[in-house]
mmCIF file of C-alpha atoms in Angstrom:
data_model
loop_
_atom_site.group_PDB
_atom_site.id
_atom_site.type_symbol
_atom_site.label_atom_id
_atom_site.label_comp_id
_atom_site.label_asym_id
_atom_site.label_seq_id
_atom_site.Cartn_x
_atom_site.Cartn_y
_atom_site.Cartn_z
ATOM 1 C CA UNK A 1100 62.746 -79.018 50.975
ATOM 2 C CA UNK A 1101 61.230 -74.956 51.273
ATOM 3 C CA UNK A 1102 64.398 -72.797 52.927
ATOM 4 C CA UNK A 1103 65.501 -69.277 52.797
ATOM 5 C CA UNK A 1104 65.823 -66.331 54.404
ATOM 6 C CA UNK A 1105 62.625 -64.188 55.628
ATOM 7 C CA UNK A 1106 60.378 -62.605 53.422
ATOM 8 C CA UNK A 1107 62.788 -64.431 50.622
ATOM 9 C CA UNK A 1108 58.583 -66.301 49.111
ATOM 10 C CA UNK A 1109 58.439 -69.626 50.709
ATOM 11 C CA UNK A 1110 55.369 -69.357 52.656
ATOM 12 C CA UNK A 1111 53.646 -67.643 49.733
ATOM 13 C CA UNK A 1112 55.039 -70.355 47.927
ATOM 14 C CA UNK A 1113 53.238 -73.060 49.549
ATOM 15 C CA UNK A 1114 49.681 -70.978 49.529
ATOM 16 C CA UNK A 1115 50.210 -70.962 45.441
ATOM 17 C CA UNK A 1116 50.421 -74.532 45.244
ATOM 18 C CA UNK A 1117 47.670 -74.613 47.729
ATOM 19 C CA UNK A 1118 45.795 -72.578 46.640
ATOM 20 C CA UNK A 1119 46.360 -74.651 42.411
ATOM 21 C CA UNK A 1120 45.320 -77.580 44.959
ATOM 22 C CA UNK A 1121 42.101 -76.422 46.381
ATOM 23 C CA UNK A 1122 41.366 -73.074 45.295
ATOM 24 C CA UNK A 1123 41.177 -71.375 48.480
ATOM 25 C CA UNK A 1124 44.026 -70.053 50.958
ATOM 26 C CA UNK A 1125 44.903 -71.436 53.700
ATOM 27 C CA UNK A 1126 45.912 -67.344 54.711
ATOM 28 C CA UNK A 1127 43.051 -65.638 53.913
ATOM 29 C CA UNK A 1128 38.296 -66.551 53.515
ATOM 30 C CA UNK A 1129 38.491 -64.033 50.524
ATOM 31 C CA UNK A 1130 40.652 -65.107 47.922
ATOM 32 C CA UNK A 1131 41.126 -61.465 46.304
ATOM 33 C CA UNK A 1132 43.189 -60.840 49.132
ATOM 34 C CA UNK A 1133 45.927 -62.723 47.416
ATOM 35 C CA UNK A 1134 45.822 -60.120 45.815
ATOM 36 C CA UNK A 1135 49.464 -58.333 45.773
ATOM 37 C CA UNK A 1136 48.512 -54.374 46.473
ATOM 38 C CA UNK A 1137 47.798 -52.386 43.581
ATOM 39 C CA UNK A 1138 48.355 -55.416 41.284
ATOM 40 C CA UNK A 1139 44.755 -56.573 38.999
ATOM 41 C CA UNK A 1140 44.536 -60.401 39.789
ATOM 42 C CA UNK A 1141 46.979 -63.377 40.344
ATOM 43 C CA UNK A 1142 47.084 -66.414 38.442
ATOM 44 C CA UNK A 1143 48.593 -69.040 39.146
ATOM 45 C CA UNK A 1144 49.694 -72.436 36.685
ATOM 46 C CA UNK A 1145 51.125 -75.387 37.319
ATOM 47 C CA UNK A 1146 52.357 -78.381 34.637
ATOM 48 C CA UNK A 1147 52.813 -81.924 36.326
ATOM 49 C CA UNK A 1148 52.589 -85.293 35.312
ATOM 50 C CA UNK A 1149 50.311 -87.975 35.840
ATOM 51 C CA UNK A 1150 50.475 -91.521 35.295
ATOM 52 C CA UNK A 1151 53.503 -90.520 32.375
ATOM 53 C CA UNK A 1152 50.874 -88.151 30.294
ATOM 54 C CA UNK A 1153 51.750 -83.851 31.114
ATOM 55 C CA UNK A 1154 49.269 -81.813 32.904
ATOM 56 C CA UNK A 1155 48.720 -77.865 33.075
ATOM 57 C CA UNK A 1156 46.788 -76.311 36.089
ATOM 58 C CA UNK A 1157 45.504 -72.575 36.385
ATOM 59 C CA UNK A 1158 43.619 -70.364 38.465
ATOM 60 C CA UNK A 1159 43.642 -66.099 38.159
ATOM 61 C CA UNK A 1160 41.634 -64.605 40.669
ATOM 62 C CA UNK A 1161 41.088 -60.979 40.015
ATOM 63 C CA UNK A 1162 37.291 -58.495 41.815
ATOM 64 C CA UNK A 1163 34.437 -60.268 39.854
ATOM 65 C CA UNK A 1164 35.897 -63.163 40.693
ATOM 66 C CA UNK A 1165 38.285 -67.036 40.195
ATOM 67 C CA UNK A 1166 38.161 -68.674 36.744
ATOM 68 C CA UNK A 1167 40.503 -71.933 37.036
ATOM 69 C CA UNK A 1168 41.143 -75.517 33.323
ATOM 70 C CA UNK A 1169 42.275 -78.183 34.273
ATOM 71 C CA UNK A 1170 44.352 -78.718 30.418
ATOM 72 C CA UNK A 1171 42.127 -75.692 29.554
ATOM 73 C CA UNK A 1172 38.530 -77.298 30.098
ATOM 74 C CA UNK A 1173 37.006 -75.091 32.656
ATOM 75 C CA UNK A 1174 36.688 -75.897 36.600
ATOM 76 C CA UNK A 1175 33.558 -75.000 37.997
ATOM 77 C CA UNK A 1176 32.853 -77.178 41.185
ATOM 78 C CA UNK A 1177 35.757 -76.694 43.087
ATOM 79 C CA UNK A 1178 34.487 -80.718 44.044
ATOM 80 C CA UNK A 1179 35.861 -81.054 40.738
ATOM 81 C CA UNK A 1180 39.992 -79.314 41.235
ATOM 82 C CA UNK A 1181 40.036 -81.220 44.480
ATOM 83 C CA UNK A 1182 42.424 -84.135 44.151
ATOM 84 C CA UNK A 1183 43.875 -82.994 40.960
ATOM 85 C CA UNK A 1184 46.687 -81.956 42.212
ATOM 86 C CA UNK A 1185 46.918 -83.259 45.414
ATOM 87 C CA UNK A 1186 48.236 -81.409 48.583
ATOM 88 C CA UNK A 1187 48.053 -81.198 52.759
ATOM 89 C CA UNK A 1188 49.223 -78.722 54.427
ATOM 90 C CA UNK A 1189 49.957 -78.634 58.608
ATOM 91 C CA UNK A 1190 50.728 -76.250 60.422
ATOM 92 C CA UNK A 1191 50.814 -75.325 63.871
ATOM 93 C CA UNK A 1192 47.191 -74.512 64.054
ATOM 94 C CA UNK A 1193 46.757 -78.281 63.889
ATOM 95 C CA UNK A 1194 47.912 -78.946 66.322
ATOM 96 C CA UNK A 1195 44.690 -79.532 67.156
ATOM 97 C CA UNK A 1196 44.128 -82.876 64.844
ATOM 98 C CA UNK A 1197 46.502 -84.448 67.743
ATOM 99 C CA UNK A 1198 45.583 -82.359 70.764
ATOM 100 C CA UNK A 1199 41.944 -81.306 69.527
ATOM 101 C CA UNK A 1200 38.647 -82.595 69.512
ATOM 102 C CA UNK A 1201 37.910 -86.003 67.504
ATOM 103 C CA UNK A 1202 35.279 -82.900 65.073
ATOM 104 C CA UNK A 1203 39.766 -82.363 64.438
ATOM 105 C CA UNK A 1204 41.078 -85.206 62.691
ATOM 106 C CA UNK A 1205 37.665 -85.838 61.117
ATOM 107 C CA UNK A 1206 38.058 -82.731 59.172
ATOM 108 C CA UNK A 1207 41.597 -82.995 58.310
ATOM 109 C CA UNK A 1208 40.779 -86.992 57.583
ATOM 110 C CA UNK A 1209 38.014 -85.655 55.150
ATOM 111 C CA UNK A 1210 40.641 -83.761 53.252
ATOM 112 C CA UNK A 1211 42.451 -85.816 53.035
ATOM 113 C CA UNK A 1212 40.581 -88.953 51.738
ATOM 114 C CA UNK A 1213 38.547 -86.892 49.380
ATOM 115 C CA UNK A 1214 41.929 -85.818 47.507
ATOM 116 C CA UNK A 1215 42.587 -90.036 47.214
ATOM 117 C CA UNK A 1216 39.389 -90.705 45.672
ATOM 118 C CA UNK A 1217 36.762 -88.300 43.853
ATOM 119 C CA UNK A 1218 34.355 -91.323 45.619
ATOM 120 C CA UNK A 1219 34.275 -89.707 48.537
ATOM 121 C CA UNK A 1220 33.406 -85.943 47.292
ATOM 122 C CA UNK A 1221 29.842 -87.073 46.439
#
C-alpha cells in the first residue's frame, strides 16, 4: 500500500507506473500535460523481474513525442507495451463498472485481458 500526507507524490507515483504500463496517463489525454511546469521533458524507468529475469522499461516524453524502450529496444506500437508491466487502476471513476452499463464492464475487462495475454490484443 502507498500512504502519506497530502501533496507528497502518491498520485504522481501511481501515474508514473500507469504511464509505463500503458503508454498513457489516467489523468490527462495528452502526456505532455504530465511534464512539470518549466521542464522540457519527463523520464520514467522501472527495473523489474519476470520469471527470474530482470527487465528495464523506460519512457521519455517531450514536446516532440514519446520514446519507449524495453530492455534497450524501441517499442513503436502501444500494443507491444501492453502486458510487459501489467497495471490495473481502479479509481472512484470506475464505479461505473459496478453500477453502469455492460459496455463499461467490457471496457474494464478488455484492458485486464489485454495485459494478461498478448493474444487478446491481436
